[in-house]
Amino acid sequence: TRLGAAIANDSSAVLYVKLGTTASSTDYTARLLQYGYFEAPAGYTGRIDGIWASDPNDGAARITELT
């Protein structure tokens, strides 16, 4: 029932986001730098996956799901 999704990266590490399964640094939909923002395309209801480039332990991925 998801209508949309938004992801904000407030970590100093790069966050790789993929619309689908198993994000990696070479297979991703969006590369979010610190304070980067991504909105899933309207109507996309599939899996959204993410992986950090490193772990600086200084932030998070802030995710909002619109229903």
mmCIF file with all atom_site columns, C-alpha atoms in Angstrom:
data_model
loop_
_atom_site.group_PDB
_atom_site.id
_atom_site.type_symbol
_atom_site.label_atom_id
_atom_site.label_alt_id
_atom_site.label_comp_id
_atom_site.label_asym_id
_atom_site.label_entity_id
_atom_site.label_seq_id
_atom_site.pdbx_PDB_ins_code
_atom_site.Cartn_x
_atom_site.Cartn_y
_atom_site.Cartn_z
_atom_site.occupancy
_atom_site.B_iso_or_equiv
_atom_site.pdbx_formal_charge
_atom_site.auth_seq_id
_atom_site.auth_comp_id
_atom_site.auth_asym_id
_atom_site.auth_atom_id
_atom_site.pdbx_PDB_model_num
ATOM 1  C CA . THR A 1 1  ? 0.000  0.000  0.000  1.00 0.00 ? 1  THR A CA 1
ATOM 2  C CA . ARG A 1 2  ? 3.031  2.284  -0.215 1.00 0.00 ? 2  ARG A CA 1
ATOM 3  C CA . LEU A 1 3  ? 2.419  5.433  -2.261 1.00 0.00 ? 3  LEU A CA 1
ATOM 4  C CA . GLY A 1 4  ? 5.976  6.723  -2.070 1.00 0.00 ? 4  GLY A CA 1
ATOM 5  C CA . ALA A 1 5  ? 9.222  6.695  -0.116 1.00 0.00 ? 5  ALA A CA 1
ATOM 6  C CA . ALA A 1 6  ? 11.931 9.217  0.738  1.00 0.00 ? 6  ALA A CA 1
ATOM 7  C CA . ILE A 1 7  ? 15.443 8.600  2.082  1.00 0.00 ? 7  ILE A CA 1
ATOM 8  C CA . ALA A 1 8  ? 17.795 11.199 3.542  1.00 0.00 ? 8  ALA A CA 1
ATOM 9  C CA . ASN A 1 9  ? 21.425 10.438 4.443  1.00 0.00 ? 9  ASN A CA 1
ATOM 10 C CA . ASP A 1 10 ? 22.639 12.355 7.500  1.00 0.00 ? 10 ASP A CA 1
ATOM 11 C CA . SER A 1 11 ? 25.816 10.280 7.874  1.00 0.00 ? 11 SER A CA 1
ATOM 12 C CA . SER A 1 12 ? 29.225 11.318 6.571  1.00 0.00 ? 12 SER A CA 1
ATOM 13 C CA . ALA A 1 13 ? 29.414 7.958  4.739  1.00 0.00 ? 13 ALA A CA 1
ATOM 14 C CA . VAL A 1 14 ? 28.102 7.401  1.230  1.00 0.00 ? 14 VAL A CA 1
ATOM 15 C CA . LEU A 1 15 ? 24.821 5.456  1.144  1.00 0.00 ? 15 LEU A CA 1
ATOM 16 C CA . TYR A 1 16 ? 24.080 3.335  -1.921 1.00 0.00 ? 16 TYR A CA 1
ATOM 17 C CA . VAL A 1 17 ? 20.344 2.835  -2.487 1.00 0.00 ? 17 VAL A CA 1
ATOM 18 C CA . LYS A 1 18 ? 18.838 0.349  -4.925 1.00 0.00 ? 18 LYS A CA 1
ATOM 19 C CA . LEU A 1 19 ? 15.277 -0.101 -6.098 1.00 0.00 ? 19 LEU A CA 1
ATOM 20 C CA . GLY A 1 20 ? 15.393 -3.878 -5.846 1.00 0.00 ? 20 GLY A CA 1
ATOM 21 C CA . THR A 1 21 ? 17.497 -6.449 -4.055 1.00 0.00 ? 21 THR A CA 1
ATOM 22 C CA . THR A 1 22 ? 21.112 -6.259 -2.869 1.00 0.00 ? 22 THR A CA 1
ATOM 23 C CA . ALA A 1 23 ? 22.567 -2.774 -3.247 1.00 0.00 ? 23 ALA A CA 1
ATOM 24 C CA . SER A 1 24 ? 26.332 -2.525 -3.653 1.00 0.00 ? 24 SER A CA 1
ATOM 25 C CA . SER A 1 25 ? 28.904 0.111  -4.558 1.00 0.00 ? 25 SER A CA 1
ATOM 26 C CA . THR A 1 26 ? 28.735 -1.084 -8.171 1.00 0.00 ? 26 THR A CA 1
ATOM 27 C CA . ASP A 1 27 ? 25.018 -1.943 -8.444 1.00 0.00 ? 27 ASP A CA 1
ATOM 28 C CA . TYR A 1 28 ? 22.752 0.823  -7.171 1.00 0.00 ? 28 TYR A CA 1
ATOM 29 C CA . THR A 1 29 ? 20.011 3.255  -8.198 1.00 0.00 ? 29 THR A CA 1
ATOM 30 C CA . ALA A 1 30 ? 21.188 6.320  -6.257 1.00 0.00 ? 30 ALA A CA 1
ATOM 31 C CA . ARG A 1 31 ? 24.457 7.275  -4.518 1.00 0.00 ? 31 ARG A CA 1
ATOM 32 C CA . LEU A 1 32 ? 23.672 9.545  -1.581 1.00 0.00 ? 32 LEU A CA 1
ATOM 33 C CA . LEU A 1 33 ? 26.472 11.705 -0.229 1.00 0.00 ? 33 LEU A CA 1
ATOM 34 C CA . GLN A 1 34 ? 26.206 13.297 3.212  1.00 0.00 ? 34 GLN A CA 1
ATOM 35 C CA . TYR A 1 35 ? 22.854 15.146 3.422  1.00 0.00 ? 35 TYR A CA 1
ATOM 36 C CA . GLY A 1 36 ? 21.789 13.570 0.119  1.00 0.00 ? 36 GLY A CA 1
ATOM 37 C CA . TYR A 1 37 ? 18.108 12.905 -0.544 1.00 0.00 ? 37 TYR A CA 1
ATOM 38 C CA . PHE A 1 38 ? 16.282 10.392 -2.745 1.00 0.00 ? 38 PHE A CA 1
ATOM 39 C CA . GLU A 1 39 ? 12.607 9.873  -3.567 1.00 0.00 ? 39 GLU A CA 1
ATOM 40 C CA . ALA A 1 40 ? 11.415 6.576  -5.007 1.00 0.00 ? 40 ALA A CA 1
ATOM 41 C CA . PRO A 1 41 ? 9.460  7.012  -8.234 1.00 0.00 ? 41 PRO A CA 1
ATOM 42 C CA . ALA A 1 42 ? 5.703  7.442  -7.750 1.00 0.00 ? 42 ALA A CA 1
ATOM 43 C CA . GLY A 1 43 ? 3.968  4.098  -7.769 1.00 0.00 ? 43 GLY A CA 1
ATOM 44 C CA . TYR A 1 44 ? 7.075  2.019  -7.016 1.00 0.00 ? 44 TYR A CA 1
ATOM 45 C CA . THR A 1 45 ? 6.098  -0.537 -4.360 1.00 0.00 ? 45 THR A CA 1
ATOM 46 C CA . GLY A 1 46 ? 8.979  -3.018 -4.590 1.00 0.00 ? 46 GLY A CA 1
ATOM 47 C CA . ARG A 1 47 ? 11.875 -3.598 -2.264 1.00 0.00 ? 47 ARG A CA 1
ATOM 48 C CA . ILE A 1 48 ? 14.296 -0.761 -1.500 1.00 0.00 ? 48 ILE A CA 1
ATOM 49 C CA . ASP A 1 49 ? 17.761 -1.830 -0.336 1.00 0.00 ? 49 ASP A CA 1
ATOM 50 C CA . GLY A 1 50 ? 20.738 0.166  0.935  1.00 0.00 ? 50 GLY A CA 1
ATOM 51 C CA . ILE A 1 51 ? 24.356 -0.295 1.965  1.00 0.00 ? 51 ILE A CA 1
ATOM 52 C CA . TRP A 1 52 ? 26.933 2.053  3.473  1.00 0.00 ? 52 TRP A CA 1
ATOM 53 C CA . ALA A 1 53 ? 30.330 2.581  1.835  1.00 0.00 ? 53 ALA A CA 1
ATOM 54 C CA . SER A 1 54 ? 31.886 2.602  5.338  1.00 0.00 ? 54 SER A CA 1
ATOM 55 C CA . ASP A 1 55 ? 30.801 2.848  8.980  1.00 0.00 ? 55 ASP A CA 1
ATOM 56 C CA . PRO A 1 56 ? 31.815 6.190  10.537 1.00 0.00 ? 56 PRO A CA 1
ATOM 57 C CA . ASN A 1 57 ? 29.182 5.678  13.275 1.00 0.00 ? 57 ASN A CA 1
ATOM 58 C CA . ASP A 1 58 ? 27.924 9.257  12.953 1.00 0.00 ? 58 ASP A CA 1
ATOM 59 C CA . GLY A 1 59 ? 24.460 9.280  11.454 1.00 0.00 ? 59 GLY A CA 1
ATOM 60 C CA . ALA A 1 60 ? 21.650 7.340  9.867  1.00 0.00 ? 60 ALA A CA 1
ATOM 61 C CA . ALA A 1 61 ? 19.450 6.861  6.860  1.00 0.00 ? 61 ALA A CA 1
ATOM 62 C CA . ARG A 1 62 ? 16.200 8.700  7.609  1.00 0.00 ? 62 ARG A CA 1
ATOM 63 C CA . ILE A 1 63 ? 13.394 6.879  5.804  1.00 0.00 ? 63 ILE A CA 1
ATOM 64 C CA . THR A 1 64 ? 9.821  8.031  5.304  1.00 0.00 ? 64 THR A CA 1
ATOM 65 C CA . GLU A 1 65 ? 7.199  5.769  3.795  1.00 0.00 ? 65 GLU A CA 1
ATOM 66 C CA . LEU A 1 66 ? 4.084  7.423  2.414  1.00 0.00 ? 66 LEU A CA 1
ATOM 67 C CA . THR A 1 67 ? 0.955  5.295  2.717  1.00 0.00 ? 67 THR A CA 1
#
